[in-house]
mmCIF file of C-alpha atoms in Angstrom:
data_model
loop_
_atom_site.group_PDB
_atom_site.id
_atom_site.type_symbol
_atom_site.label_atom_id
_atom_site.label_comp_id
_atom_site.label_asym_id
_atom_site.label_seq_id
_atom_site.Cartn_x
_atom_site.Cartn_y
_atom_site.Cartn_z
ATOM 1 C CA UNK A 1 0.000 0.000 0.000
ATOM 2 C CA UNK A 2 1.369 3.384 -0.937
ATOM 3 C CA UNK A 3 1.598 6.040 1.744
ATOM 4 C CA UNK A 4 1.961 9.762 1.307
ATOM 5 C CA UNK A 5 4.937 11.430 2.958
ATOM 6 C CA UNK A 6 4.277 14.686 4.794
ATOM 7 C CA UNK A 7 7.227 16.945 5.690
ATOM 8 C CA UNK A 8 7.001 18.654 9.095
ATOM 9 C CA UNK A 9 4.793 21.719 8.966
ATOM 10 C CA UNK A 10 3.818 24.575 11.232
ATOM 11 C CA UNK A 11 1.078 27.178 10.979
ATOM 12 C CA UNK A 12 0.065 29.903 13.401
ATOM 13 C CA UNK A 13 -3.005 32.098 13.548
ATOM 14 C CA UNK A 14 -4.252 34.785 15.902
ATOM 15 C CA UNK A 15 -7.248 36.769 17.002
ATOM 16 C CA UNK A 16 -6.437 40.329 18.044
ATOM 17 C CA UNK A 17 -8.000 41.948 21.110
ATOM 18 C CA UNK A 18 -11.716 42.558 21.545
ATOM 19 C CA UNK A 19 -13.374 44.423 24.371
ATOM 20 C CA UNK A 20 -16.822 44.104 25.870
ATOM 21 C CA UNK A 21 -18.735 45.078 28.993
ATOM 22 C CA UNK A 22 -19.871 42.436 31.448
ATOM 23 C CA UNK A 23 -23.398 43.046 30.122
ATOM 24 C CA UNK A 24 -22.284 42.018 26.653
ATOM 25 C CA UNK A 25 -22.276 45.271 24.667
ATOM 26 C CA UNK A 26 -19.271 45.822 22.440
ATOM 27 C CA UNK A 27 -17.020 48.812 23.159
ATOM 28 C CA UNK A 28 -15.201 49.274 19.874
ATOM 29 C CA UNK A 29 -13.641 45.906 19.271
ATOM 30 C CA UNK A 30 -10.712 45.698 16.903
ATOM 31 C CA UNK A 31 -10.691 42.289 15.245
ATOM 32 C CA UNK A 32 -8.049 41.204 12.771
ATOM 33 C CA UNK A 33 -6.269 38.042 11.707
ATOM 34 C CA UNK A 34 -2.829 37.283 10.372
ATOM 35 C CA UNK A 35 -1.403 34.042 9.045
ATOM 36 C CA UNK A 36 2.133 32.720 8.929
ATOM 37 C CA UNK A 37 2.647 29.403 7.110
ATOM 38 C CA UNK A 38 5.971 27.644 7.268
ATOM 39 C CA UNK A 39 6.305 24.549 5.082
ATOM 40 C CA UNK A 40 9.261 22.209 4.835
ATOM 41 C CA UNK A 41 12.581 23.161 6.419
ATOM 42 C CA UNK A 42 11.904 25.874 8.995
ATOM 43 C CA UNK A 43 14.472 28.003 10.766
ATOM 44 C CA UNK A 44 14.115 27.910 14.533
ATOM 45 C CA UNK A 45 13.887 31.367 16.074
ATOM 46 C CA UNK A 46 15.348 31.731 19.539
ATOM 47 C CA UNK A 47 13.190 32.907 22.421
ATOM 48 C CA UNK A 48 14.836 35.457 24.722
ATOM 49 C CA UNK A 49 15.915 33.945 28.041
ATOM 50 C CA UNK A 50 14.563 35.436 31.242
ATOM 51 C CA UNK A 51 17.359 36.067 33.741
ATOM 52 C CA UNK A 52 15.201 35.549 36.810
ATOM 53 C CA UNK A 53 13.289 32.578 35.461
ATOM 54 C CA UNK A 54 14.079 28.898 35.776
ATOM 55 C CA UNK A 55 14.172 26.888 32.525
ATOM 56 C CA UNK A 56 10.753 25.653 31.473
ATOM 57 C CA UNK A 57 10.524 21.920 31.969
ATOM 58 C CA UNK A 58 9.183 19.918 29.017
ATOM 59 C CA UNK A 59 9.646 22.819 26.573
ATOM 60 C CA UNK A 60 10.817 20.320 23.952
ATOM 61 C CA UNK A 61 8.194 17.695 24.656
ATOM 62 C CA UNK A 62 5.983 16.488 21.812
ATOM 63 C CA UNK A 63 2.290 16.482 22.831
ATOM 64 C CA UNK A 64 0.495 13.163 23.283
ATOM 65 C CA UNK A 65 -2.909 12.147 24.576
ATOM 66 C CA UNK A 66 -1.471 11.732 28.080
ATOM 67 C CA UNK A 67 0.993 14.613 28.571
ATOM 68 C CA UNK A 68 -1.142 17.594 27.555
ATOM 69 C CA UNK A 69 -1.180 19.109 31.052
ATOM 70 C CA UNK A 70 2.608 19.210 31.094
ATOM 71 C CA UNK A 71 2.717 20.704 27.594
ATOM 72 C CA UNK A 72 0.126 23.338 28.529
ATOM 73 C CA UNK A 73 2.222 24.353 31.538
ATOM 74 C CA UNK A 74 5.448 24.462 29.524
ATOM 75 C CA UNK A 75 3.857 26.659 26.862
ATOM 76 C CA UNK A 76 2.641 29.246 29.368
ATOM 77 C CA UNK A 77 6.023 29.097 31.103
ATOM 78 C CA UNK A 78 7.769 29.969 27.829
ATOM 79 C CA UNK A 79 5.350 32.810 27.118
ATOM 80 C CA UNK A 80 6.034 34.208 30.579
ATOM 81 C CA UNK A 81 9.795 33.886 30.079
ATOM 82 C CA UNK A 82 9.460 36.035 26.975
ATOM 83 C CA UNK A 83 7.325 38.611 28.778
ATOM 84 C CA UNK A 84 9.704 38.854 31.735
ATOM 85 C CA UNK A 85 12.657 39.215 29.363
ATOM 86 C CA UNK A 86 10.855 42.207 27.841
ATOM 87 C CA UNK A 87 10.138 43.826 31.201
ATOM 88 C CA UNK A 88 6.496 42.700 31.417
ATOM 89 C CA UNK A 89 4.608 40.975 34.202
ATOM 90 C CA UNK A 90 4.038 37.238 33.763
ATOM 91 C CA UNK A 91 0.517 36.074 32.977
ATOM 92 C CA UNK A 92 -1.466 34.246 35.628
ATOM 93 C CA UNK A 93 -2.879 30.866 34.687
ATOM 94 C CA UNK A 94 -6.672 31.163 34.563
ATOM 95 C CA UNK A 95 -8.981 28.142 34.621
ATOM 96 C CA UNK A 96 -11.800 29.773 32.648
ATOM 97 C CA UNK A 97 -9.487 30.925 29.863
ATOM 98 C CA UNK A 98 -7.904 27.476 29.805
ATOM 99 C CA UNK A 99 -11.350 25.907 29.316
ATOM 100 C CA UNK A 100 -11.983 28.174 26.332
ATOM 101 C CA UNK A 101 -8.590 27.287 24.850
ATOM 102 C CA UNK A 102 -9.295 23.574 25.320
ATOM 103 C CA UNK A 103 -12.694 23.959 23.707
ATOM 104 C CA UNK A 104 -11.120 25.756 20.761
ATOM 105 C CA UNK A 105 -8.534 23.082 19.962
ATOM 106 C CA UNK A 106 -10.905 20.149 20.391
ATOM 107 C CA UNK A 107 -13.612 21.826 18.329
ATOM 108 C CA UNK A 108 -11.196 22.619 15.496
ATOM 109 C CA UNK A 109 -10.208 18.955 15.304
ATOM 110 C CA UNK A 110 -13.703 17.507 15.703
ATOM 111 C CA UNK A 111 -15.352 19.930 13.261
ATOM 112 C CA UNK A 112 -12.401 19.925 10.869
ATOM 113 C CA UNK A 113 -11.406 23.586 10.456
ATOM 114 C CA UNK A 114 -8.560 25.869 11.535
ATOM 115 C CA UNK A 115 -9.676 29.345 12.546
ATOM 116 C CA UNK A 116 -10.240 31.503 15.607
ATOM 117 C CA UNK A 117 -13.902 31.890 14.749
ATOM 118 C CA UNK A 118 -16.088 28.802 14.739
ATOM 119 C CA UNK A 119 -18.277 27.754 11.804
ATOM 120 C CA UNK A 120 -21.219 28.948 13.917
ATOM 121 C CA UNK A 121 -19.733 32.450 13.968
ATOM 122 C CA UNK A 122 -18.680 32.364 17.639
ATOM 123 C CA UNK A 123 -15.538 34.392 18.282
ATOM 124 C CA UNK A 124 -13.069 33.974 21.155
ATOM 125 C CA UNK A 125 -14.671 37.052 22.704
ATOM 126 C CA UNK A 126 -18.092 35.428 22.628
ATOM 127 C CA UNK A 127 -16.748 32.194 24.098
ATOM 128 C CA UNK A 128 -15.055 33.962 27.012
ATOM 129 C CA UNK A 129 -18.107 36.167 27.580
ATOM 130 C CA UNK A 130 -20.269 33.173 28.545
ATOM 131 C CA UNK A 131 -17.783 31.908 31.154
ATOM 132 C CA UNK A 132 -17.295 33.151 34.706
ATOM 133 C CA UNK A 133 -14.182 35.066 33.640
ATOM 134 C CA UNK A 134 -15.879 38.464 33.115
ATOM 135 C CA UNK A 135 -18.151 38.142 36.162
ATOM 136 C CA UNK A 136 -18.482 41.483 37.988
ATOM 137 C CA UNK A 137 -16.072 43.182 35.562
ATOM 138 C CA UNK A 138 -17.050 46.518 34.044
ATOM 139 C CA UNK A 139 -15.306 45.449 30.855
ATOM 140 C CA UNK A 140 -12.758 42.938 29.694
ATOM 141 C CA UNK A 141 -10.446 42.285 26.765
ATOM 142 C CA UNK A 142 -9.333 39.038 25.183
ATOM 143 C CA UNK A 143 -6.853 37.934 22.541
ATOM 144 C CA UNK A 144 -6.052 34.553 21.060
ATOM 145 C CA UNK A 145 -3.142 32.892 19.287
ATOM 146 C CA UNK A 146 -3.578 29.451 17.717
ATOM 147 C CA UNK A 147 -1.175 27.161 15.904
ATOM 148 C CA UNK A 148 -0.744 23.674 14.530
ATOM 149 C CA UNK A 149 2.386 21.727 13.766
ATOM 150 C CA UNK A 150 3.591 18.296 12.716
ATOM 151 C CA UNK A 151 6.775 16.324 13.277
ATOM 152 C CA UNK A 152 9.478 18.294 15.077
ATOM 153 C CA UNK A 153 7.345 21.444 15.035
ATOM 154 C CA UNK A 154 4.870 20.318 17.704
ATOM 155 C CA UNK A 155 6.862 21.254 20.815
ATOM 156 C CA UNK A 156 6.017 24.251 23.022
ATOM 157 C CA UNK A 157 9.431 25.733 22.196
ATOM 158 C CA UNK A 158 8.711 25.687 18.462
ATOM 159 C CA UNK A 159 5.188 27.050 18.822
ATOM 160 C CA UNK A 160 6.195 29.962 21.080
ATOM 161 C CA UNK A 161 9.221 30.743 18.893
ATOM 162 C CA UNK A 162 7.023 30.971 15.803
ATOM 163 C CA UNK A 163 4.481 33.163 17.573
ATOM 164 C CA UNK A 164 7.388 35.441 18.485
ATOM 165 C CA UNK A 165 8.654 35.405 14.903
ATOM 166 C CA UNK A 166 5.299 36.679 13.605
ATOM 167 C CA UNK A 167 4.858 40.418 14.390
ATOM 168 C CA UNK A 168 1.075 40.278 15.053
ATOM 169 C CA UNK A 169 1.407 37.255 17.350
ATOM 170 C CA UNK A 170 4.367 38.858 19.075
ATOM 171 C CA UNK A 171 2.321 41.998 19.662
ATOM 172 C CA UNK A 172 -0.398 40.013 21.422
ATOM 173 C CA UNK A 173 2.088 38.047 23.530
ATOM 174 C CA UNK A 174 3.921 41.206 24.575
ATOM 175 C CA UNK A 175 0.831 43.304 25.261
ATOM 176 C CA UNK A 176 1.147 44.914 28.681
ATOM 177 C CA UNK A 177 -2.635 45.042 29.078
ATOM 178 C CA UNK A 178 -3.088 41.299 29.590
ATOM 179 C CA UNK A 179 -2.960 39.799 33.071
ATOM 180 C CA UNK A 180 -4.298 36.254 32.623
ATOM 181 C CA UNK A 181 -3.935 33.391 30.173
ATOM 182 C CA UNK A 182 -5.096 29.864 29.486
ATOM 183 C CA UNK A 183 -3.269 27.393 27.242
ATOM 184 C CA UNK A 184 -4.453 24.136 25.713
ATOM 185 C CA UNK A 185 -3.034 21.615 23.268
ATOM 186 C CA UNK A 186 -4.428 18.498 21.653
ATOM 187 C CA UNK A 187 -2.296 15.833 20.002
ATOM 188 C CA UNK A 188 -4.207 16.014 16.722
ATOM 189 C CA UNK A 189 -4.785 18.407 13.834
ATOM 190 C CA UNK A 190 -7.830 19.053 11.632
ATOM 191 C CA UNK A 191 -7.931 16.642 8.697
ATOM 192 C CA UNK A 192 -8.703 19.522 6.336
ATOM 193 C CA UNK A 193 -5.090 20.656 6.688
ATOM 194 C CA UNK A 194 -3.969 17.533 4.808
ATOM 195 C CA UNK A 195 -0.740 17.396 6.805
ATOM 196 C CA UNK A 196 -0.757 13.749 7.861
ATOM 197 C CA UNK A 197 -2.108 12.002 10.947
ATOM 198 C CA UNK A 198 0.557 13.089 13.445
ATOM 199 C CA UNK A 199 0.522 16.602 14.832
ATOM 200 C CA UNK A 200 -0.709 18.990 17.512
ATOM 201 C CA UNK A 201 -3.032 21.991 17.708
ATOM 202 C CA UNK A 202 -2.443 24.798 20.230
ATOM 203 C CA UNK A 203 -4.482 27.713 21.538
ATOM 204 C CA UNK A 204 -3.710 30.396 24.100
ATOM 205 C CA UNK A 205 -6.319 32.829 25.381
ATOM 206 C CA UNK A 206 -5.155 36.162 26.811
ATOM 207 C CA UNK A 207 -7.403 38.199 29.078
ATOM 208 C CA UNK A 208 -7.732 41.205 31.352
ATOM 209 C CA UNK A 209 -10.627 42.334 33.520
ATOM 210 C CA UNK A 210 -11.325 45.944 34.506
ATOM 211 C CA UNK A 211 -13.498 46.412 37.569
#
């Protein structure tokens, strides 16, 4: 039986910040998307090291069905290393944002698409708005970065490095307004990407609440 060979691939995608009140009315959201596709041999971009931060354990781990918690933690650790290296406060892990991120990656795989917005039209803003995250807040802002990779490009180190190498993703990661984040990964990619059976899909939700 013939099998198709798939070279390692990586793709990242983001959803820029949106703002809403806790009652759900929009306050001038600015939504945009940017895409960076890297096919075949991909140069690895270094992530700045944080002087006061310990190395992130499992940064080079490939996601599986059993190690996703460790990969989630390593990804947020790397993002915080970058922020600290740029003089920013680290992001606090938030359970509600993590649930949205997990829902995003599993839904992309199960419904076979790769986008911040769902086929139903739901945006990351709308998904966060129906959680407890904005409870009692006068307004809140969210941002999202997503990515998928195959082969050697599935590790947290590769994903964070590619987000940093893409100016729009870098801008979201280094935004001083965000205080919280939730990361999720699944050891699968949407079939529509036609990149082979082995891979991983990532999402990170950024958030801030103003009371």
